[in-house]
Amino acid sequence: MKKMVGFGDFMLRLNPEGYLRFIQADRFQVNYTGAEANVCVSLAMMGIETDFVTRLPDNAIAEAGVAQLRKFGVGVGHIAYGGERMGVFYAEKGASQRPSKIVYDRKYTSIATCSYDDFDWDAIFDGASNFHITGITPALSSTAPQVCAEACRKAKEMGLTVSCDLNYRKNLWSEAEAKACMTRLMPYIDVLVANEEDAEKVLGIKARDTDVTSGRLNRESYVDVADQICRIYGTQTVAVTLRRSISASDNEWSAMLYTGGRAYFSRKYMIHLVDRVGGGDSFSAGLLYGLMNGYTPQETVEYAAAASCLKQTIELDFNLSTHEEVEKLVAGDGSGRVQR
Amino acid sequence: MKKMVGFGDFMLRLNPEGYLRFIQADRFQVNYTGAEANVCVSLAMMGIETDFVTRLPDNAIAEAGVAQLRKFGVGVGHIAYGGERMGVFYAEKGASQRPSKIVYDRKYTSIATCSYDDFDWDAIFDGASNFHITGITPALSSTAPQVCAEACRKAKEMGLTVSCDLNYRKNLWSEAEAKACMTRLMPYIDVLVANEEDAEKVLGIKARDTDVTSGRLNRESYVDVADQICRIYGTQTVAVTLRRSISASDNEWSAMLYTGGRAYFSRKYMIHLVDRVGGGDSFSAGLLYGLMNGYTPQETVEYAAAASCLKQTIELDFNLSTHEEVEKLVAGDGSGRVQR
Amino acid sequence: MKKMVGFGDFMLRLNPEGYLRFIQADRFQVNYTGAEANVCVSLAMMGIETDFVTRLPDNAIAEAGVAQLRKFGVGVGHIAYGGERMGVFYAEKGASQRPSKIVYDRKYTSIATCSYDDFDWDAIFDGASNFHITGITPALSSTAPQVCAEACRKAKEMGLTVSCDLNYRKNLWSEAEAKACMTRLMPYIDVLVANEEDAEKVLGIKARDTDVTSGRLNRESYVDVADQICRIYGTQTVAVTLRRSISASDNEWSAMLYTGGRAYFSRKYMIHLVDRVGGGDSFSAGLLYGLMNGYTPQETVEYAAAASCLKQTIELDFNLSTHEEVEKLVAGDGSGRVQR
Amino acid sequence: MKKMVGFGDFMLRLNPEGYLRFIQADRFQVNYTGAEANVCVSLAMMGIETDFVTRLPDNAIAEAGVAQLRKFGVGVGHIAYGGERMGVFYAEKGASQRPSKIVYDRKYTSIATCSYDDFDWDAIFDGASNFHITGITPALSSTAPQVCAEACRKAKEMGLTVSCDLNYRKNLWSEAEAKACMTRLMPYIDVLVANEEDAEKVLGIKARDTDVTSGRLNRESYVDVADQICRIYGTQTVAVTLRRSISASDNEWSAMLYTGGRAYFSRKYMIHLVDRVGGGDSFSAGLLYGLMNGYTPQETVEYAAAASCLKQTIELDFNLSTHEEVEKLVAGDGSGRVQR
Amino acid sequence: MKKMVGFGDFMLRLNPEGYLRFIQADRFQVNYTGAEANVCVSLAMMGIETDFVTRLPDNAIAEAGVAQLRKFGVGVGHIAYGGERMGVFYAEKGASQRPSKIVYDRKYTSIATCSYDDFDWDAIFDGASNFHITGITPALSSTAPQVCAEACRKAKEMGLTVSCDLNYRKNLWSEAEAKACMTRLMPYIDVLVANEEDAEKVLGIKARDTDVTSGRLNRESYVDVADQICRIYGTQTVAVTLRRSISASDNEWSAMLYTGGRAYFSRKYMIHLVDRVGGGDSFSAGLLYGLMNGYTPQETVEYAAAASCLKQTIELDFNLSTHEEVEKLVAGDGSGRVQR
Amino acid sequence: MKKMVGFGDFMLRLNPEGYLRFIQADRFQVNYTGAEANVCVSLAMMGIETDFVTRLPDNAIAEAGVAQLRKFGVGVGHIAYGGERMGVFYAEKGASQRPSKIVYDRKYTSIATCSYDDFDWDAIFDGASNFHITGITPALSSTAPQVCAEACRKAKEMGLTVSCDLNYRKNLWSEAEAKACMTRLMPYIDVLVANEEDAEKVLGIKARDTDVTSGRLNRESYVDVADQICRIYGTQTVAVTLRRSISASDNEWSAMLYTGGRAYFSRKYMIHLVDRVGGGDSFSAGLLYGLMNGYTPQETVEYAAAASCLKQTIELDFNLSTHEEVEKLVAGDGSGRVQR
């Protein structure tokens, strides 16, 4: 029996209803989110046992957030309580030519000020098969990289597969900081997820000798980048999400999986977006679902692409799609017919 | 003066707001719906006198539903009260690749357990010109087919034109059950409405010798099927709605009318869907409007297609378009310019 | 370590927002409720391990309900899936002289049609200390009393303390039916909860020689009734909630606990009601909390009265008060000062 | 079979949600109201046939208002269409010491500019037993008094009982204007409704020799005023509502009926207000219900007081109480117990 | 330092939420709007000092509207108070083939009945560089054209640049009335804004010798029309917005600026509409921003087109885009990527 | 012409709708608040010129907050931008026995980390007559007391009247810290506002020789405390708000003003609370209104008590009562009659 442990930030997400701008809103929708928590929720919805580890202040807002994790079946038994505050993430949904707008209030949070010893890692990893983090967690503070590195090392020691989504956020740290930290983490990582820009910005790896003058997504360059990552860091599996923004309302979405020296590309989806936040996290969850269940690489990348396509048709950050729903889309029914 | 009587189920429809999934919703929008009731509301909005007949429990929820019918001008004077419950229909709106999701709770309802004698059919049909049912009503219970057959027979006896939308619902009965019942009803039916799958599943009629390898809608096959229906059952008029699902957000929509040995095709509409539920019912209403007002077949199919196109741009099940609005779309103004 | 198991119905509760009547509402608030589930949620909020057992149809609405139980920390691992439907409970909130209005749609539900063998009782009761049911569960169908009786017998066999809230509902069964069933269950029940009318209607026990002409609550009569119950059925503990309805907006609330031949009365609360539904269930939870933690009878009745007072200041059916909040009210701070 | 015809204004009512002030609101609740329309809705809910006559512009907002009347069963077949606008009535709900605030935008409306010949009075009064207007309708414009007078005269000619609620509104006309108009109407009026101030301001009738120094409602003075009205104008029945405003949240409410030289006082209700607007109209409806059904004076005043008490526990202007609900309150069950 | 003064109507705008029709709505969203007020808000958001002049009744609804102007930084110190009412503008949002629907209630308003002397024009124009009106203001009543003409004359006298958006509204006045008024105003106007139909309907100017058989927007004809306007009236700058309605959901949008005998065309935007009302006003604001800041004609038309493109992705009438956001779109980032 | 300057924190306030608990809410109402900002808004609503000074991060949430201040007419021209975050204040409304619950997230805010030189105090105080702060501002960080002291000193130097509401918040600092800071500020303060507990906790001043055994508010003790404050610190005016919490729903409210060696008590109000947060701030505003307009002490305390009574009947933190509304309540009309 497989079990996934996620470790990272967990924030209050507030957004105006519909397409209202912040300045127009007299109500915010309340959601709780975090890259690794989103992966846990997504896997839990698919039927995988998960446990989410974070550090939260001991107050009623954090309690309400934890209740949301419980609602979707994520284990919350190893969350540490302490510190001063929970992060807040304000999100205004864009439309057509107007981009979405994000305001972060993530400093001085309980997770940013945590230390390795705030958590009982032996108990956390006991019985788990997978450990997942993202590049956001080490970016939260100057001490966070060390906690992440120790947690990854511990996970590897205890035999877990470690996965990481690079998830570079320029508002949280510089490229130099990201590079310094992530290159140190890379040796522990078995499965790496990245989007188009992450590899260059975080790992400094560019595609060699590929023609990018066309301005369009270039399959060869992604293969080359993934190949370099595997060679340099010994990573087993690299997955890349490929988003083409037609507008804030419509995106083309697909993915590549590189493993065993070969690249596997998924089908492309033209998505009329409901909420794109959390798309990458649901891709990681789909990827892990495939890997944890012994899917072939092609099956895995199709599953992950379909799962994350569905996420982007769902409001808020969690991918509330079941395994059956993802499978149905993989099987090709993307026509949106009513089922009755 | 024409008057239409509809007979069938009438349910509470509950749906999460916007694109929320059931599991996310802490409120449901409340609507009341039923295939035949939707046809009545649509015709009443267009200015036709209608009367809707059903059986409901004597409670405050049913009263609230009846008040909705009254609001849109539908006659409710022959509704029978008794039985144990009103059906509930939960609907989650899909988007892009995510299909809409329907949960039915329609068993043991007052209409499912009704008998022919619960209604005063002489009074109901007195002064009426048309009787409309759908294939949903006989599917509601094992005794429902008999009630429907007797009502149709009575309507014919009293000189009404009988129309029926096949409306096959696989969650309510099997193809065999549907076939057994509907072939028995066919002799009473003057005007038949079907979508692409209904004729084959319910009547077992397939297109002969047409090439369906293209995977696209094939006009010839629809003509052939309609022709067979008319020959076998003596039906005067057969109408078919033609939906092509691009995604859960965008559909192409048109229709065919077959009468007097000739087929008439409507214009095609590319619809950015607001709510597709009730699209077929509004088509039936538009069709009946044309037939009741002596429109030519081409006028009739254009009117019905335009009416049902508009319905799919309106929230919830009722087509709240007026006759003037339908006419305007028929006349070609589909550009959506603001009128001021 | 104590653990409570609840067994009973679990329904969708729908109510108009605020003080709107059903006929005015175009949205319903969505909640999921059931007498025993409410007790479980209340205890879970107070920190007690609980497990709720019911039978639900395998559909998305039931899943959404189960997610609510998980949200508040209630164990849902022994819920059986099958049957045809989930009950629905429509509630319109009263105000001042206008009473609240309830419409039940609870027939033919999965729990009403369950059999004893749908559940793995050995696993359910393994490690549990308490089993709680109410008089609603056996009232759900003609086969329900037998399932309840067998479950209680099994619980007793496995050494659990059995508690029951009589909870007579005249819309579900007659007094005669209730009496036939409940007197058969009484021998298994250690802790009985009742309100003012239940004992007479369900058990046929009236106060002897007490003067009820005053029209006011008579403490002696409650003591006498509780005493008779203990003598006749060998019940160890009888608790009675004492509600005086000033209006639909204001109620006086207190309780009596009878055990060891002595009666203990709680403080009286004058409550400006937010939502009175679930008041009795939260009382049972508070009572069980006291009993499971070895409180004295006076402490127990005060705790239960305070818990259920707080519930009635909270929207919807669940008592979302923590143990600390209940304790604070018991300690006498009912002034409602802001804490900051 | 009795049938009531109401004639008067019908407006859009807009109010912020809950206790928000206008300046805080970014949404208004939408309702449609008018004194006589409210009486019609109330009677229709009680089972009496009603027909509401007004004049409205031919636009989509007026149509939406008419649909509301239909929803509650009021006849709308004699509404005239024409003129330029529908009135708007903005209402901000007060609380405790903060009074409710009303902004009227009722000038130049279709009803204010109507003429007697806009309506087919013979058809309107055909088959009707009662005609009801209020002092608001003649106050709408300089031509309105004439239309009202002719309509009343016509109603009397055709044998209807005419009732009128004085309903003085200082924002619509002066006391002098009101007096000039209403004294001219008085000879046609069989049943007069007034509140405490109306009689003096509109009819110039004060209580003789009664001691009002106490500042409390003085029963004798009301009897005296009613008696004077009957003597001067030959009115058969005078009803007075007695409101004591404890605060914007709590009011004491009762009524007096004077007929045949005797006064009948109703029970007093202490109401925790949900929405007091429409209280007087629901009283008129209750009064007419009693008179139309041959109730005794005491029964009538109790029925009218109970009906209008219930209205004030209901949101918005319509009294959505059924006859059964009013009867139950008359019978003494004002405790607000849940019925289940 | 530049400062813009706007003069015109200011109304309450009410619209159902989302895509609901008027007849379905039990709440309206509340906004306050007016063509010139919208221009002021848009410029204020971009950092330009503005002052909006209108006449409003002295009531709480008007106060709430003025508070909205203050919220977005528009000067409200010269608003005159008096008259009887504020206009109301009901807007139902269309979708796909269903057009948006507008109901005006703008007669007898305080602004429609104002006179030139209600305002202190010397104080109003003191320190201002620009005066902006639209063709809506003179259309409000028979006396409005005179007030507008005097205000424009005064503005010219005091050295302001006068701009005007023709904004023909067939519901407010006839083409003949518009022509009579606007040709009289033209001599005062330095900057003229029009859409495709305005020039012909209001000024009677048609394109010469251009081939319009194609049914598509014809660039040459717009140039020709602008050229004629400049020659006939001596206008310095003419700007034309070019909207192609694909459907009520999707529009193509661009603009032309004609000045110094040359035409400048902006980029084209394919907009998935959120709310198209106010699109023209935000174009005027963008145009004025460019002109007031000394942009080149090409920069100006790109800025104005981008600003008004963004407006149409924003709910309600105000363009709440900042200068930075407009610049970003001008710079070419229309991909809608999330910024974080 | 008088002008008031306020200086302090300005936060986002988030609260669940109605009486929902945090854990139940999927939306929060959005408001922006701060003790001194609330005083400014209240005075601006009454017609007094105000300017609010704070320090905010340069992001879209802070901008939205500033827009709210502008909406109600408060000057925002001297707000400093910089620092890392804006505080958040989560508020759950209590009811009956359930207290309101506050969660503060106010650390590391831009105002907490400001320095005296972030503001141009000469410009700020130029033309102002009054400066108002509260005990919350110095409590925000270790450097805040120094900034407050310097600002007060500067204000005194420039001839302003300095007022301060002690406003002790135990969650922000200890009694010892408060005492150390506030005793240092006292010499600058002309007008001091306190509630029952503040004087003892912050200034260490207890009533001498008064009998507090009764448990009720003791007028003599307040007089004695105020007298001591005036003697020790040379304060000219001391005002005390007197709240008696009957429950979280009902409070008794009055106030005392002590000046020139005499105490003046206001009328008592029994308030059915809508939202008590901001009650103290609106009292300060009412007090300043009276003092700035030369009211007598009795008039001043009545005005301040009435203003703050009204505030508590209004949702959210701002007192949106006009001067006319306060005057009306002072004049004795607290009956809540509808004005129409």
mmCIF file of N, CA, C and O in Angstrom, chain F residues 298-339:
data_model
loop_
_atom_site.group_PDB
_atom_site.id
_atom_site.type_symbol
_atom_site.label_atom_id
_atom_site.label_comp_id
_atom_site.label_asym_id
_atom_site.label_seq_id
_atom_site.Cartn_x
_atom_site.Cartn_y
_atom_site.Cartn_z
ATOM 1 N N GLN F 298 -22.870 68.338 28.635
ATOM 2 C CA GLN F 298 -24.017 67.430 28.617
ATOM 3 C C GLN F 298 -24.419 67.116 27.177
ATOM 4 O O GLN F 298 -24.669 65.973 26.821
ATOM 5 N N GLU F 299 -24.462 68.134 26.339
ATOM 6 C CA GLU F 299 -24.771 67.922 24.927
ATOM 7 C C GLU F 299 -23.743 66.982 24.276
ATOM 8 O O GLU F 299 -24.067 66.116 23.479
ATOM 9 N N THR F 300 -22.498 67.201 24.654
ATOM 10 C CA THR F 300 -21.419 66.397 24.064
ATOM 11 C C THR F 300 -21.548 64.923 24.428
ATOM 12 O O THR F 300 -21.450 64.039 23.563
ATOM 13 N N VAL F 301 -21.775 64.653 25.694
ATOM 14 C CA VAL F 301 -21.845 63.240 26.101
ATOM 15 C C VAL F 301 -23.105 62.577 25.532
ATOM 16 O O VAL F 301 -23.088 61.399 25.158
ATOM 17 N N GLU F 302 -24.176 63.332 25.406
ATOM 18 C CA GLU F 302 -25.393 62.770 24.807
ATOM 19 C C GLU F 302 -25.153 62.473 23.323
ATOM 20 O O GLU F 302 -25.568 61.440 22.798
ATOM 21 N N TYR F 303 -24.482 63.404 22.672
ATOM 22 C CA TYR F 303 -24.212 63.223 21.242
ATOM 23 C C TYR F 303 -23.313 62.004 21.018
ATOM 24 O O TYR F 303 -23.581 61.168 20.148
ATOM 25 N N ALA F 304 -22.276 61.908 21.833
ATOM 26 C CA ALA F 304 -21.332 60.795 21.683
ATOM 27 C C ALA F 304 -21.998 59.458 21.994
ATOM 28 O O ALA F 304 -21.763 58.449 21.309
ATOM 29 N N ALA F 305 -22.844 59.441 23.005
ATOM 30 C CA ALA F 305 -23.524 58.185 23.366
ATOM 31 C C ALA F 305 -24.508 57.789 22.269
ATOM 32 O O ALA F 305 -24.601 56.613 21.892
ATOM 33 N N ALA F 306 -25.219 58.765 21.728
ATOM 34 C CA ALA F 306 -26.197 58.466 20.681
ATOM 35 C C ALA F 306 -25.490 57.992 19.413
ATOM 36 O O ALA F 306 -25.906 57.028 18.767
ATOM 37 N N ALA F 307 -24.397 58.676 19.053
ATOM 38 C CA ALA F 307 -23.650 58.288 17.853
ATOM 39 C C ALA F 307 -23.178 56.841 17.982
ATOM 40 O O ALA F 307 -23.302 56.039 17.049
ATOM 41 N N SER F 308 -22.646 56.494 19.143
ATOM 42 C CA SER F 308 -22.083 55.157 19.299
ATOM 43 C C SER F 308 -23.187 54.126 19.492
ATOM 44 O O SER F 308 -23.004 52.951 19.173
ATOM 45 N N CYS F 309 -24.329 54.543 19.990
ATOM 46 C CA CYS F 309 -25.480 53.632 20.018
ATOM 47 C C CYS F 309 -25.854 53.272 18.578
ATOM 48 O O CYS F 309 -26.010 52.101 18.246
ATOM 49 N N LEU F 310 -25.963 54.271 17.731
ATOM 50 C CA LEU F 310 -26.331 54.019 16.331
ATOM 51 C C LEU F 310 -25.315 53.109 15.650
ATOM 52 O O LEU F 310 -25.678 52.205 14.907
ATOM 53 N N LYS F 311 -24.030 53.379 15.889
ATOM 54 C CA LYS F 311 -22.994 52.531 15.280
ATOM 55 C C LYS F 311 -23.269 51.046 15.530
ATOM 56 O O LYS F 311 -23.102 50.212 14.634
ATOM 57 N N GLN F 312 -23.706 50.729 16.735
ATOM 58 C CA GLN F 312 -23.864 49.327 17.096
ATOM 59 C C GLN F 312 -25.105 48.689 16.469
ATOM 60 O O GLN F 312 -25.334 47.498 16.607
ATOM 61 N N THR F 313 -25.868 49.503 15.761
ATOM 62 C CA THR F 313 -27.001 48.980 14.992
ATOM 63 C C THR F 313 -26.646 48.890 13.504
ATOM 64 O O THR F 313 -27.515 48.630 12.677
ATOM 65 N N ILE F 314 -25.373 49.123 13.183
ATOM 66 C CA ILE F 314 -24.896 49.158 11.796
ATOM 67 C C ILE F 314 -23.853 48.073 11.603
ATOM 68 O O ILE F 314 -23.022 47.849 12.469
ATOM 69 N N GLU F 315 -23.899 47.387 10.468
ATOM 70 C CA GLU F 315 -22.931 46.327 10.178
ATOM 71 C C GLU F 315 -21.536 46.904 9.951
ATOM 72 O O GLU F 315 -21.398 47.985 9.393
ATOM 73 N N LEU F 316 -20.546 46.131 10.330
ATOM 74 C CA LEU F 316 -19.143 46.456 10.101
ATOM 75 C C LEU F 316 -18.681 47.618 10.988
ATOM 76 O O LEU F 316 -19.422 48.062 11.850
ATOM 77 N N ASP F 317 -17.446 48.059 10.789
ATOM 78 C CA ASP F 317 -16.786 48.900 11.789
ATOM 79 C C ASP F 317 -17.086 50.383 11.697
ATOM 80 O O ASP F 317 -16.898 51.108 12.670
ATOM 81 N N PHE F 318 -17.486 50.851 10.531
ATOM 82 C CA PHE F 318 -17.663 52.291 10.370
ATOM 83 C C PHE F 318 -19.025 52.731 10.882
ATOM 84 O O PHE F 318 -20.025 52.063 10.676
ATOM 85 N N ASN F 319 -19.072 53.898 11.541
ATOM 86 C CA ASN F 319 -20.351 54.480 11.907
ATOM 87 C C ASN F 319 -20.833 55.335 10.747
ATOM 88 O O ASN F 319 -20.392 56.471 10.569
ATOM 89 N N LEU F 320 -21.741 54.773 9.973
ATOM 90 C CA LEU F 320 -22.213 55.472 8.784
ATOM 91 C C LEU F 320 -23.463 56.278 9.081
ATOM 92 O O LEU F 320 -24.381 56.380 8.275
ATOM 93 N N SER F 321 -23.500 56.879 10.263
ATOM 94 C CA SER F 321 -24.617 57.753 10.633
ATOM 95 C C SER F 321 -24.253 59.188 10.296
ATOM 96 O O SER F 321 -23.131 59.616 10.508
ATOM 97 N N THR F 322 -25.235 59.909 9.806
ATOM 98 C CA THR F 322 -25.016 61.327 9.558
ATOM 99 C C THR F 322 -25.287 62.125 10.825
ATOM 100 O O THR F 322 -25.897 61.642 11.782
ATOM 101 N N HIS F 323 -24.855 63.380 10.803
ATOM 102 C CA HIS F 323 -25.115 64.283 11.914
ATOM 103 C C HIS F 323 -26.624 64.365 12.187
ATOM 104 O O HIS F 323 -27.057 64.340 13.353
ATOM 105 N N GLU F 324 -27.426 64.431 11.138
ATOM 106 C CA GLU F 324 -28.874 64.554 11.315
ATOM 107 C C GLU F 324 -29.443 63.319 12.034
ATOM 108 O O GLU F 324 -30.338 63.426 12.866
ATOM 109 N N GLU F 325 -28.925 62.175 11.707
ATOM 110 C CA GLU F 325 -29.421 60.952 12.339
ATOM 111 C C GLU F 325 -29.054 60.898 13.816
ATOM 112 O O GLU F 325 -29.841 60.444 14.655
ATOM 113 N N VAL F 326 -27.839 61.326 14.128
ATOM 114 C CA VAL F 326 -27.437 61.346 15.541
ATOM 115 C C VAL F 326 -28.305 62.343 16.306
ATOM 116 O O VAL F 326 -28.828 62.024 17.382
ATOM 117 N N GLU F 327 -28.465 63.504 15.742
ATOM 118 C CA GLU F 327 -29.279 64.532 16.399
ATOM 119 C C GLU F 327 -30.701 64.048 16.680
ATOM 120 O O GLU F 327 -31.283 64.359 17.706
ATOM 121 N N LYS F 328 -31.232 63.320 15.747
ATOM 122 C CA LYS F 328 -32.599 62.813 15.899
ATOM 123 C C LYS F 328 -32.698 61.849 17.076
ATOM 124 O O LYS F 328 -33.670 61.873 17.830
ATOM 125 N N LEU F 329 -31.673 61.017 17.230
ATOM 126 C CA LEU F 329 -31.693 60.088 18.360
ATOM 127 C C LEU F 329 -31.497 60.855 19.668
ATOM 128 O O LEU F 329 -32.151 60.568 20.676
ATOM 129 N N VAL F 330 -30.614 61.845 19.651
ATOM 130 C CA VAL F 330 -30.422 62.664 20.847
ATOM 131 C C VAL F 330 -31.750 63.308 21.232
ATOM 132 O O VAL F 330 -32.109 63.369 22.407
ATOM 133 N N ALA F 331 -32.489 63.758 20.212
ATOM 134 C CA ALA F 331 -33.756 64.433 20.463
ATOM 135 C C ALA F 331 -34.815 63.481 20.994
ATOM 136 O O ALA F 331 -35.921 63.871 21.307
ATOM 137 N N GLY F 332 -34.486 62.215 21.028
ATOM 138 C CA GLY F 332 -35.366 61.310 21.745
ATOM 139 C C GLY F 332 -36.136 60.330 20.912
ATOM 140 O O GLY F 332 -36.877 59.514 21.424
ATOM 141 N N ASP F 333 -35.959 60.329 19.578
ATOM 142 C CA ASP F 333 -36.742 59.398 18.789
ATOM 143 C C ASP F 333 -35.991 58.079 18.602
ATOM 144 O O ASP F 333 -35.336 57.851 17.600
ATOM 145 N N GLY F 334 -36.087 57.244 19.606
ATOM 146 C CA GLY F 334 -35.410 55.956 19.542
ATOM 147 C C GLY F 334 -36.383 54.822 19.296
ATOM 148 O O GLY F 334 -36.091 53.661 19.521
ATOM 149 N N SER F 335 -37.561 55.184 18.781
ATOM 150 C CA SER F 335 -38.605 54.174 18.646
ATOM 151 C C SER F 335 -38.459 53.367 17.367
ATOM 152 O O SER F 335 -39.124 52.366 17.184
ATOM 153 N N GLY F 336 -37.598 53.824 16.480
ATOM 154 C CA GLY F 336 -37.371 53.055 15.275
ATOM 155 C C GLY F 336 -38.521 53.066 14.281
ATOM 156 O O GLY F 336 -38.625 52.186 13.445
ATOM 157 N N ARG F 337 -39.377 54.064 14.346
ATOM 158 C CA ARG F 337 -40.473 54.171 13.379
ATOM 159 C C ARG F 337 -39.903 54.378 11.977
ATOM 160 O O ARG F 337 -38.908 55.090 11.807
ATOM 161 N N VAL F 338 -40.568 53.801 10.989
ATOM 162 C CA VAL F 338 -40.170 54.029 9.607
ATOM 163 C C VAL F 338 -40.428 55.487 9.251
ATOM 164 O O VAL F 338 -41.455 56.047 9.637
ATOM 165 N N GLN F 339 -39.508 56.121 8.554
ATOM 166 C CA GLN F 339 -39.690 57.492 8.093
ATOM 167 C C GLN F 339 -40.093 57.456 6.626
ATOM 168 O O GLN F 339 -39.292 57.103 5.779
#
